[in-house]
């Protein structure tokens, strides 16, 4: 039996579908993948992508294509929290390199790795559109700007 | 100098993102008037034309002209798409429009829909922008509930359905035709033009794509008959007060730098990237008294682009900076066109080689020739965006590259 999406998820997907013409259900795929991913500890399994494909009524391969094209989708297990540190130029000019070093040594991982306790996955991001607050990072859904080592300490301490 | 009078006119109001706050500063007045008087769309286009408004998404295309491509009485469904993908490095203005003045953007989108007879609009917002998305969703719900949007708005017989839609992390989706593909639930790959979106846009229907700032400017321009020449500059880098400044086009860089609190730590200015990371860099002596407008910057061999002004001090290593810029375009190239797919990787590899002291004399000229090989040889402008920084960095700072070899 193939995986079925739970009803609270399909209710949300129905809301996305309502934004588009009836014959353009595929338009809801990105938003649908987001809710499914959030409901699955931050990553998408093949079964879940298949379930999205079935529910929306699009080819499975088309869902895989979308999920692998966009950088915000993870196709492998990730930590409980995701940190995206912006390393693009405005942040680099304001010290993102030393923040990157600090974060990596504090978490004891490199970019694209997850801490041993499964708490944090660290990634490097392209410009997140908050260059006025450089250096900055995104922790799950939240932006944190004007980073300092102290600020990083506090952020990591607050993580559950 | 008047600042923050257009897209940021609400900034001083508490909870500026709410309907009440927006209406307290005259929000939706223009929209109500248009619906009440059933204003002739041509009159609106005329007013926009007089204002001189040019697209804020990077290319500076005259908005009034764009709005004449789709006629109100053309049969079939038509669409307005707001480009809130904001991915050009250095740019962070649309985020603040959506966070602090979402209703004005909705009002601008609705007016665009009215002019072109498009009853449906999509606001495509980059997926990382959770806070702006939440603000836009809340504003949309308020406007729908107040019957300022939706069906038969305020009894006018006019329908306008706006939907917020999210991207998921791909710079290329800021390019308007890639955005349309993404909106259709596909990978974002730029399409050949023509046909242009006005003829064949989302779902193959006539579509107008405008940037967030462009659309959010419209209500104020129509209300006041002024401010078509105002532009938001996102100032970042080595300044004391980085941030967004909405000022008249044509102020000098010196004035803008002053507004941004001057140089950080009193260091000397070395160079400025005036229009997002793809814009050719200008050395300090060339930019200092430059009027910051479309034509002056174009004449100086660079561009206003998205208005992202990245300020570099004397300590900046131009080789390292360019290598990082090139990494970005390599990473974000969609891979459809060979010159861009191969060229961006090639340039990035050479630059890292030079940065690590492993470059050869020929490398610098090779970079230049790869860049020329990309310029103008790709479906979309990402190729140009990758090539222009390389050419301009080498042109103005060649000795720094030579010194690394
Ligand atoms: C690679 C690339 C990325 C772009 N990114 C954006 C973007 O993030 N936001 C935007 O408004 N325009 C972006 N553009 C420009 C759009 O293609 C389009 O010209 C613009 O949205 C039109 O709006 P306007 O006429 O109001 O400026 C990009 C173009 C290219 C080639
Ligand atoms: S460069 Fe880091 S947010 Fe823009």
mmCIF file with all atom_site columns, N, CA, C and O and ligand atoms in Angstrom, chain B residues 55-61 63 66 83 85-88 94 171-172 174-176 193 209-212 214 380-382, ligand 1:
data_model
loop_
_atom_site.group_PDB
_atom_site.id
_atom_site.type_symbol
_atom_site.label_atom_id
_atom_site.label_alt_id
_atom_site.label_comp_id
_atom_site.label_asym_id
_atom_site.label_entity_id
_atom_site.label_seq_id
_atom_site.pdbx_PDB_ins_code
_atom_site.Cartn_x
_atom_site.Cartn_y
_atom_site.Cartn_z
_atom_site.occupancy
_atom_site.B_iso_or_equiv
_atom_site.pdbx_formal_charge
_atom_site.auth_seq_id
_atom_site.auth_comp_id
_atom_site.auth_asym_id
_atom_site.auth_atom_id
_atom_site.pdbx_PDB_model_num
ATOM   1   N N   . UNK B 1 55  ? 10.785 49.944 -14.314 1.00 0.00 ? 55  UNK B N   1
ATOM   2   C CA  . UNK B 1 55  ? 10.779 48.712 -13.525 1.00 0.00 ? 55  UNK B CA  1
ATOM   3   C C   . UNK B 1 55  ? 11.928 48.637 -12.539 1.00 0.00 ? 55  UNK B C   1
ATOM   4   O O   . UNK B 1 55  ? 13.060 48.991 -12.857 1.00 0.00 ? 55  UNK B O   1
ATOM   5   N N   . UNK B 1 56  ? 11.627 48.173 -11.333 1.00 0.00 ? 56  UNK B N   1
ATOM   6   C CA  . UNK B 1 56  ? 12.623 48.112 -10.252 1.00 0.00 ? 56  UNK B CA  1
ATOM   7   C C   . UNK B 1 56  ? 13.265 46.741 -10.122 1.00 0.00 ? 56  UNK B C   1
ATOM   8   O O   . UNK B 1 56  ? 14.028 46.492 -9.180  1.00 0.00 ? 56  UNK B O   1
ATOM   9   N N   . UNK B 1 57  ? 12.933 45.824 -11.044 1.00 0.00 ? 57  UNK B N   1
ATOM   10  C CA  . UNK B 1 57  ? 13.438 44.459 -10.923 1.00 0.00 ? 57  UNK B CA  1
ATOM   11  C C   . UNK B 1 57  ? 14.853 44.278 -11.446 1.00 0.00 ? 57  UNK B C   1
ATOM   12  O O   . UNK B 1 57  ? 15.476 43.245 -11.244 1.00 0.00 ? 57  UNK B O   1
ATOM   13  N N   . UNK B 1 58  ? 15.365 45.290 -12.134 1.00 0.00 ? 58  UNK B N   1
ATOM   14  C CA  . UNK B 1 58  ? 16.739 45.177 -12.602 1.00 0.00 ? 58  UNK B CA  1
ATOM   15  C C   . UNK B 1 58  ? 16.954 45.730 -13.999 1.00 0.00 ? 58  UNK B C   1
ATOM   16  O O   . UNK B 1 58  ? 17.988 46.308 -14.297 1.00 0.00 ? 58  UNK B O   1
ATOM   17  N N   . UNK B 1 59  ? 15.949 45.577 -14.859 1.00 0.00 ? 59  UNK B N   1
ATOM   18  C CA  . UNK B 1 59  ? 16.151 45.980 -16.246 1.00 0.00 ? 59  UNK B CA  1
ATOM   19  C C   . UNK B 1 59  ? 15.680 47.407 -16.523 1.00 0.00 ? 59  UNK B C   1
ATOM   20  O O   . UNK B 1 59  ? 16.026 47.986 -17.554 1.00 0.00 ? 59  UNK B O   1
ATOM   21  N N   . UNK B 1 60  ? 14.892 47.975 -15.631 1.00 0.00 ? 60  UNK B N   1
ATOM   22  C CA  . UNK B 1 60  ? 14.476 49.371 -15.784 1.00 0.00 ? 60  UNK B CA  1
ATOM   23  C C   . UNK B 1 60  ? 13.525 49.621 -16.936 1.00 0.00 ? 60  UNK B C   1
ATOM   24  O O   . UNK B 1 60  ? 13.471 50.713 -17.500 1.00 0.00 ? 60  UNK B O   1
ATOM   25  N N   . UNK B 1 61  ? 12.737 48.628 -17.277 1.00 0.00 ? 61  UNK B N   1
ATOM   26  C CA  . UNK B 1 61  ? 11.798 48.783 -18.389 1.00 0.00 ? 61  UNK B CA  1
ATOM   27  C C   . UNK B 1 61  ? 10.644 49.705 -17.978 1.00 0.00 ? 61  UNK B C   1
ATOM   28  O O   . UNK B 1 61  ? 10.093 49.563 -16.892 1.00 0.00 ? 61  UNK B O   1
ATOM   29  N N   . UNK B 1 63  ? 7.365  51.118 -17.005 1.00 0.00 ? 63  UNK B N   1
ATOM   30  C CA  . UNK B 1 63  ? 6.186  50.382 -16.547 1.00 0.00 ? 63  UNK B CA  1
ATOM   31  C C   . UNK B 1 63  ? 4.950  50.696 -17.388 1.00 0.00 ? 63  UNK B C   1
ATOM   32  O O   . UNK B 1 63  ? 4.179  49.793 -17.738 1.00 0.00 ? 63  UNK B O   1
ATOM   33  N N   . UNK B 1 66  ? 5.001  48.710 -20.512 1.00 0.00 ? 66  UNK B N   1
ATOM   34  C CA  . UNK B 1 66  ? 4.709  47.298 -20.250 1.00 0.00 ? 66  UNK B CA  1
ATOM   35  C C   . UNK B 1 66  ? 3.208  47.086 -20.074 1.00 0.00 ? 66  UNK B C   1
ATOM   36  O O   . UNK B 1 66  ? 2.654  46.101 -20.550 1.00 0.00 ? 66  UNK B O   1
ATOM   37  N N   . UNK B 1 83  ? 6.827  39.873 -8.884  1.00 0.00 ? 83  UNK B N   1
ATOM   38  C CA  . UNK B 1 83  ? 8.094  39.180 -8.693  1.00 0.00 ? 83  UNK B CA  1
ATOM   39  C C   . UNK B 1 83  ? 8.724  39.575 -7.353  1.00 0.00 ? 83  UNK B C   1
ATOM   40  O O   . UNK B 1 83  ? 9.389  40.597 -7.240  1.00 0.00 ? 83  UNK B O   1
ATOM   41  N N   . UNK B 1 85  ? 10.822 37.570 -5.710  1.00 0.00 ? 85  UNK B N   1
ATOM   42  C CA  . UNK B 1 85  ? 11.809 36.518 -5.517  1.00 0.00 ? 85  UNK B CA  1
ATOM   43  C C   . UNK B 1 85  ? 13.099 37.064 -4.902  1.00 0.00 ? 85  UNK B C   1
ATOM   44  O O   . UNK B 1 85  ? 13.849 36.336 -4.257  1.00 0.00 ? 85  UNK B O   1
ATOM   45  N N   . UNK B 1 86  ? 13.328 38.344 -5.122  1.00 0.00 ? 86  UNK B N   1
ATOM   46  C CA  . UNK B 1 86  ? 14.461 39.063 -4.526  1.00 0.00 ? 86  UNK B CA  1
ATOM   47  C C   . UNK B 1 86  ? 15.682 38.214 -4.208  1.00 0.00 ? 86  UNK B C   1
ATOM   48  O O   . UNK B 1 86  ? 15.941 37.890 -3.047  1.00 0.00 ? 86  UNK B O   1
ATOM   49  N N   . UNK B 1 87  ? 16.442 37.886 -5.251  1.00 0.00 ? 87  UNK B N   1
ATOM   50  C CA  . UNK B 1 87  ? 17.592 37.030 -5.016  1.00 0.00 ? 87  UNK B CA  1
ATOM   51  C C   . UNK B 1 87  ? 18.923 37.630 -5.417  1.00 0.00 ? 87  UNK B C   1
ATOM   52  O O   . UNK B 1 87  ? 19.979 37.050 -5.141  1.00 0.00 ? 87  UNK B O   1
ATOM   53  N N   . UNK B 1 88  ? 18.913 38.761 -6.085  1.00 0.00 ? 88  UNK B N   1
ATOM   54  C CA  . UNK B 1 88  ? 20.176 39.361 -6.530  1.00 0.00 ? 88  UNK B CA  1
ATOM   55  C C   . UNK B 1 88  ? 20.993 39.763 -5.295  1.00 0.00 ? 88  UNK B C   1
ATOM   56  O O   . UNK B 1 88  ? 20.548 40.594 -4.496  1.00 0.00 ? 88  UNK B O   1
ATOM   57  N N   . UNK B 1 94  ? 12.582 44.546 -1.172  1.00 0.00 ? 94  UNK B N   1
ATOM   58  C CA  . UNK B 1 94  ? 11.223 44.011 -1.296  1.00 0.00 ? 94  UNK B CA  1
ATOM   59  C C   . UNK B 1 94  ? 10.784 43.320 -0.002  1.00 0.00 ? 94  UNK B C   1
ATOM   60  O O   . UNK B 1 94  ? 9.609  43.306 0.344   1.00 0.00 ? 94  UNK B O   1
ATOM   61  N N   . UNK B 1 171 ? 17.767 31.123 -7.215  1.00 0.00 ? 171 UNK B N   1
ATOM   62  C CA  . UNK B 1 171 ? 17.942 32.495 -7.717  1.00 0.00 ? 171 UNK B CA  1
ATOM   63  C C   . UNK B 1 171 ? 17.358 32.657 -9.109  1.00 0.00 ? 171 UNK B C   1
ATOM   64  O O   . UNK B 1 171 ? 16.763 33.679 -9.435  1.00 0.00 ? 171 UNK B O   1
ATOM   65  N N   . UNK B 1 172 ? 17.493 31.631 -9.929  1.00 0.00 ? 172 UNK B N   1
ATOM   66  C CA  . UNK B 1 172 ? 17.070 31.738 -11.322 1.00 0.00 ? 172 UNK B CA  1
ATOM   67  C C   . UNK B 1 172 ? 15.570 32.031 -11.423 1.00 0.00 ? 172 UNK B C   1
ATOM   68  O O   . UNK B 1 172 ? 15.110 32.603 -12.414 1.00 0.00 ? 172 UNK B O   1
ATOM   69  N N   . UNK B 1 174 ? 13.994 34.252 -10.152 1.00 0.00 ? 174 UNK B N   1
ATOM   70  C CA  . UNK B 1 174 ? 13.741 35.696 -10.249 1.00 0.00 ? 174 UNK B CA  1
ATOM   71  C C   . UNK B 1 174 ? 13.639 36.137 -11.699 1.00 0.00 ? 174 UNK B C   1
ATOM   72  O O   . UNK B 1 174 ? 13.029 37.156 -12.006 1.00 0.00 ? 174 UNK B O   1
ATOM   73  N N   . UNK B 1 175 ? 14.243 35.390 -12.586 1.00 0.00 ? 175 UNK B N   1
ATOM   74  C CA  . UNK B 1 175 ? 14.128 35.682 -14.016 1.00 0.00 ? 175 UNK B CA  1
ATOM   75  C C   . UNK B 1 175 ? 12.682 35.371 -14.394 1.00 0.00 ? 175 UNK B C   1
ATOM   76  O O   . UNK B 1 175 ? 12.158 34.303 -14.074 1.00 0.00 ? 175 UNK B O   1
ATOM   77  N N   . UNK B 1 176 ? 12.039 36.309 -15.093 1.00 0.00 ? 176 UNK B N   1
ATOM   78  C CA  . UNK B 1 176 ? 10.576 36.240 -15.152 1.00 0.00 ? 176 UNK B CA  1
ATOM   79  C C   . UNK B 1 176 ? 10.008 34.986 -15.803 1.00 0.00 ? 176 UNK B C   1
ATOM   80  O O   . UNK B 1 176 ? 8.970  34.489 -15.368 1.00 0.00 ? 176 UNK B O   1
ATOM   81  N N   . UNK B 1 193 ? 12.637 33.841 -25.423 1.00 0.00 ? 193 UNK B N   1
ATOM   82  C CA  . UNK B 1 193 ? 11.744 34.969 -25.720 1.00 0.00 ? 193 UNK B CA  1
ATOM   83  C C   . UNK B 1 193 ? 12.108 35.499 -27.100 1.00 0.00 ? 193 UNK B C   1
ATOM   84  O O   . UNK B 1 193 ? 13.286 35.688 -27.357 1.00 0.00 ? 193 UNK B O   1
ATOM   85  N N   . UNK B 1 209 ? 4.560  40.704 -15.735 1.00 0.00 ? 209 UNK B N   1
ATOM   86  C CA  . UNK B 1 209 ? 5.401  40.472 -14.565 1.00 0.00 ? 209 UNK B CA  1
ATOM   87  C C   . UNK B 1 209 ? 6.051  41.789 -14.164 1.00 0.00 ? 209 UNK B C   1
ATOM   88  O O   . UNK B 1 209 ? 6.705  42.443 -14.985 1.00 0.00 ? 209 UNK B O   1
ATOM   89  N N   . UNK B 1 210 ? 5.834  42.181 -12.936 1.00 0.00 ? 210 UNK B N   1
ATOM   90  C CA  . UNK B 1 210 ? 6.491  43.370 -12.395 1.00 0.00 ? 210 UNK B CA  1
ATOM   91  C C   . UNK B 1 210 ? 7.124  43.056 -11.048 1.00 0.00 ? 210 UNK B C   1
ATOM   92  O O   . UNK B 1 210 ? 6.654  42.194 -10.316 1.00 0.00 ? 210 UNK B O   1
ATOM   93  N N   . UNK B 1 211 ? 8.150  43.820 -10.741 1.00 0.00 ? 211 UNK B N   1
ATOM   94  C CA  . UNK B 1 211 ? 8.806  43.701 -9.455  1.00 0.00 ? 211 UNK B CA  1
ATOM   95  C C   . UNK B 1 211 ? 7.922  44.288 -8.331  1.00 0.00 ? 211 UNK B C   1
ATOM   96  O O   . UNK B 1 211 ? 7.090  45.161 -8.578  1.00 0.00 ? 211 UNK B O   1
ATOM   97  N N   . UNK B 1 212 ? 8.145  43.812 -7.133  1.00 0.00 ? 212 UNK B N   1
ATOM   98  C CA  . UNK B 1 212 ? 7.434  44.248 -5.936  1.00 0.00 ? 212 UNK B CA  1
ATOM   99  C C   . UNK B 1 212 ? 7.470  45.768 -5.756  1.00 0.00 ? 212 UNK B C   1
ATOM   100 O O   . UNK B 1 212 ? 6.447  46.409 -5.517  1.00 0.00 ? 212 UNK B O   1
ATOM   101 N N   . UNK B 1 214 ? 8.138  48.065 -7.957  1.00 0.00 ? 214 UNK B N   1
ATOM   102 C CA  . UNK B 1 214 ? 7.427  48.734 -9.052  1.00 0.00 ? 214 UNK B CA  1
ATOM   103 C C   . UNK B 1 214 ? 5.940  48.828 -8.717  1.00 0.00 ? 214 UNK B C   1
ATOM   104 O O   . UNK B 1 214 ? 5.336  49.908 -8.779  1.00 0.00 ? 214 UNK B O   1
ATOM   105 N N   . UNK B 1 380 ? 18.868 33.511 -21.004 1.00 0.00 ? 380 UNK B N   1
ATOM   106 C CA  . UNK B 1 380 ? 18.494 34.576 -20.067 1.00 0.00 ? 380 UNK B CA  1
ATOM   107 C C   . UNK B 1 380 ? 19.723 35.364 -19.667 1.00 0.00 ? 380 UNK B C   1
ATOM   108 O O   . UNK B 1 380 ? 20.841 35.045 -20.049 1.00 0.00 ? 380 UNK B O   1
ATOM   109 N N   . UNK B 1 381 ? 19.507 36.401 -18.870 1.00 0.00 ? 381 UNK B N   1
ATOM   110 C CA  . UNK B 1 381 ? 20.592 37.314 -18.533 1.00 0.00 ? 381 UNK B CA  1
ATOM   111 C C   . UNK B 1 381 ? 21.466 36.825 -17.386 1.00 0.00 ? 381 UNK B C   1
ATOM   112 O O   . UNK B 1 381 ? 22.353 37.550 -16.949 1.00 0.00 ? 381 UNK B O   1
ATOM   113 N N   . UNK B 1 382 ? 21.236 35.602 -16.882 1.00 0.00 ? 382 UNK B N   1
ATOM   114 C CA  . UNK B 1 382 ? 22.136 35.127 -15.817 1.00 0.00 ? 382 UNK B CA  1
ATOM   115 C C   . UNK B 1 382 ? 23.560 35.020 -16.354 1.00 0.00 ? 382 UNK B C   1
ATOM   116 O O   . UNK B 1 382 ? 24.527 35.309 -15.653 1.00 0.00 ? 382 UNK B O   1
HETATM 117 C C1  . LIG C 2 .   ? 18.963 35.861 -13.361 1.00 0.00 ? 1   LIG C C1  1
HETATM 118 C C2  . LIG C 2 .   ? 17.921 36.895 -13.144 1.00 0.00 ? 1   LIG C C2  1
HETATM 119 C C3  . LIG C 2 .   ? 17.397 37.090 -11.874 1.00 0.00 ? 1   LIG C C3  1
HETATM 120 C C4  . LIG C 2 .   ? 16.393 38.043 -11.652 1.00 0.00 ? 1   LIG C C4  1
HETATM 121 N N1  . LIG C 2 .   ? 15.909 38.202 -10.390 1.00 0.00 ? 1   LIG C N1  1
HETATM 122 C C5  . LIG C 2 .   ? 14.899 39.095 -10.174 1.00 0.00 ? 1   LIG C C5  1
HETATM 123 C C6  . LIG C 2 .   ? 14.328 39.243 -8.880  1.00 0.00 ? 1   LIG C C6  1
HETATM 124 O O1  . LIG C 2 .   ? 14.726 38.588 -7.919  1.00 0.00 ? 1   LIG C O1  1
HETATM 125 N N2  . LIG C 2 .   ? 13.319 40.144 -8.735  1.00 0.00 ? 1   LIG C N2  1
HETATM 126 C C7  . LIG C 2 .   ? 12.842 40.882 -9.786  1.00 0.00 ? 1   LIG C C7  1
HETATM 127 O O2  . LIG C 2 .   ? 11.911 41.657 -9.606  1.00 0.00 ? 1   LIG C O2  1
HETATM 128 N N3  . LIG C 2 .   ? 13.376 40.763 -11.011 1.00 0.00 ? 1   LIG C N3  1
HETATM 129 C C8  . LIG C 2 .   ? 14.372 39.885 -11.234 1.00 0.00 ? 1   LIG C C8  1
HETATM 130 N N4  . LIG C 2 .   ? 14.876 39.745 -12.499 1.00 0.00 ? 1   LIG C N4  1
HETATM 131 C C9  . LIG C 2 .   ? 14.269 40.559 -13.586 1.00 0.00 ? 1   LIG C C9  1
HETATM 132 C C10 . LIG C 2 .   ? 12.997 39.932 -14.107 1.00 0.00 ? 1   LIG C C10 1
HETATM 133 O O3  . LIG C 2 .   ? 13.331 39.007 -15.144 1.00 0.00 ? 1   LIG C O3  1
HETATM 134 C C11 . LIG C 2 .   ? 12.039 40.979 -14.699 1.00 0.00 ? 1   LIG C C11 1
HETATM 135 O O4  . LIG C 2 .   ? 12.737 41.771 -15.592 1.00 0.00 ? 1   LIG C O4  1
HETATM 136 C C12 . LIG C 2 .   ? 11.384 41.879 -13.674 1.00 0.00 ? 1   LIG C C12 1
HETATM 137 O O5  . LIG C 2 .   ? 10.730 41.129 -12.683 1.00 0.00 ? 1   LIG C O5  1
HETATM 138 C C13 . LIG C 2 .   ? 10.378 42.798 -14.355 1.00 0.00 ? 1   LIG C C13 1
HETATM 139 O O6  . LIG C 2 .   ? 9.798  43.685 -13.423 1.00 0.00 ? 1   LIG C O6  1
HETATM 140 P P1  . LIG C 2 .   ? 9.922  45.263 -13.595 1.00 0.00 ? 1   LIG C P1  1
HETATM 141 O O7  . LIG C 2 .   ? 9.566  45.602 -15.014 1.00 0.00 ? 1   LIG C O7  1
HETATM 142 O O8  . LIG C 2 .   ? 8.931  45.810 -12.627 1.00 0.00 ? 1   LIG C O8  1
HETATM 143 O O9  . LIG C 2 .   ? 11.321 45.618 -13.275 1.00 0.00 ? 1   LIG C O9  1
HETATM 144 C C14 . LIG C 2 .   ? 15.902 38.815 -12.735 1.00 0.00 ? 1   LIG C C14 1
HETATM 145 C C15 . LIG C 2 .   ? 16.450 38.627 -14.008 1.00 0.00 ? 1   LIG C C15 1
HETATM 146 C C16 . LIG C 2 .   ? 17.448 37.685 -14.223 1.00 0.00 ? 1   LIG C C16 1
HETATM 147 C C17 . LIG C 2 .   ? 17.993 37.516 -15.591 1.00 0.00 ? 1   LIG C C17 1
#
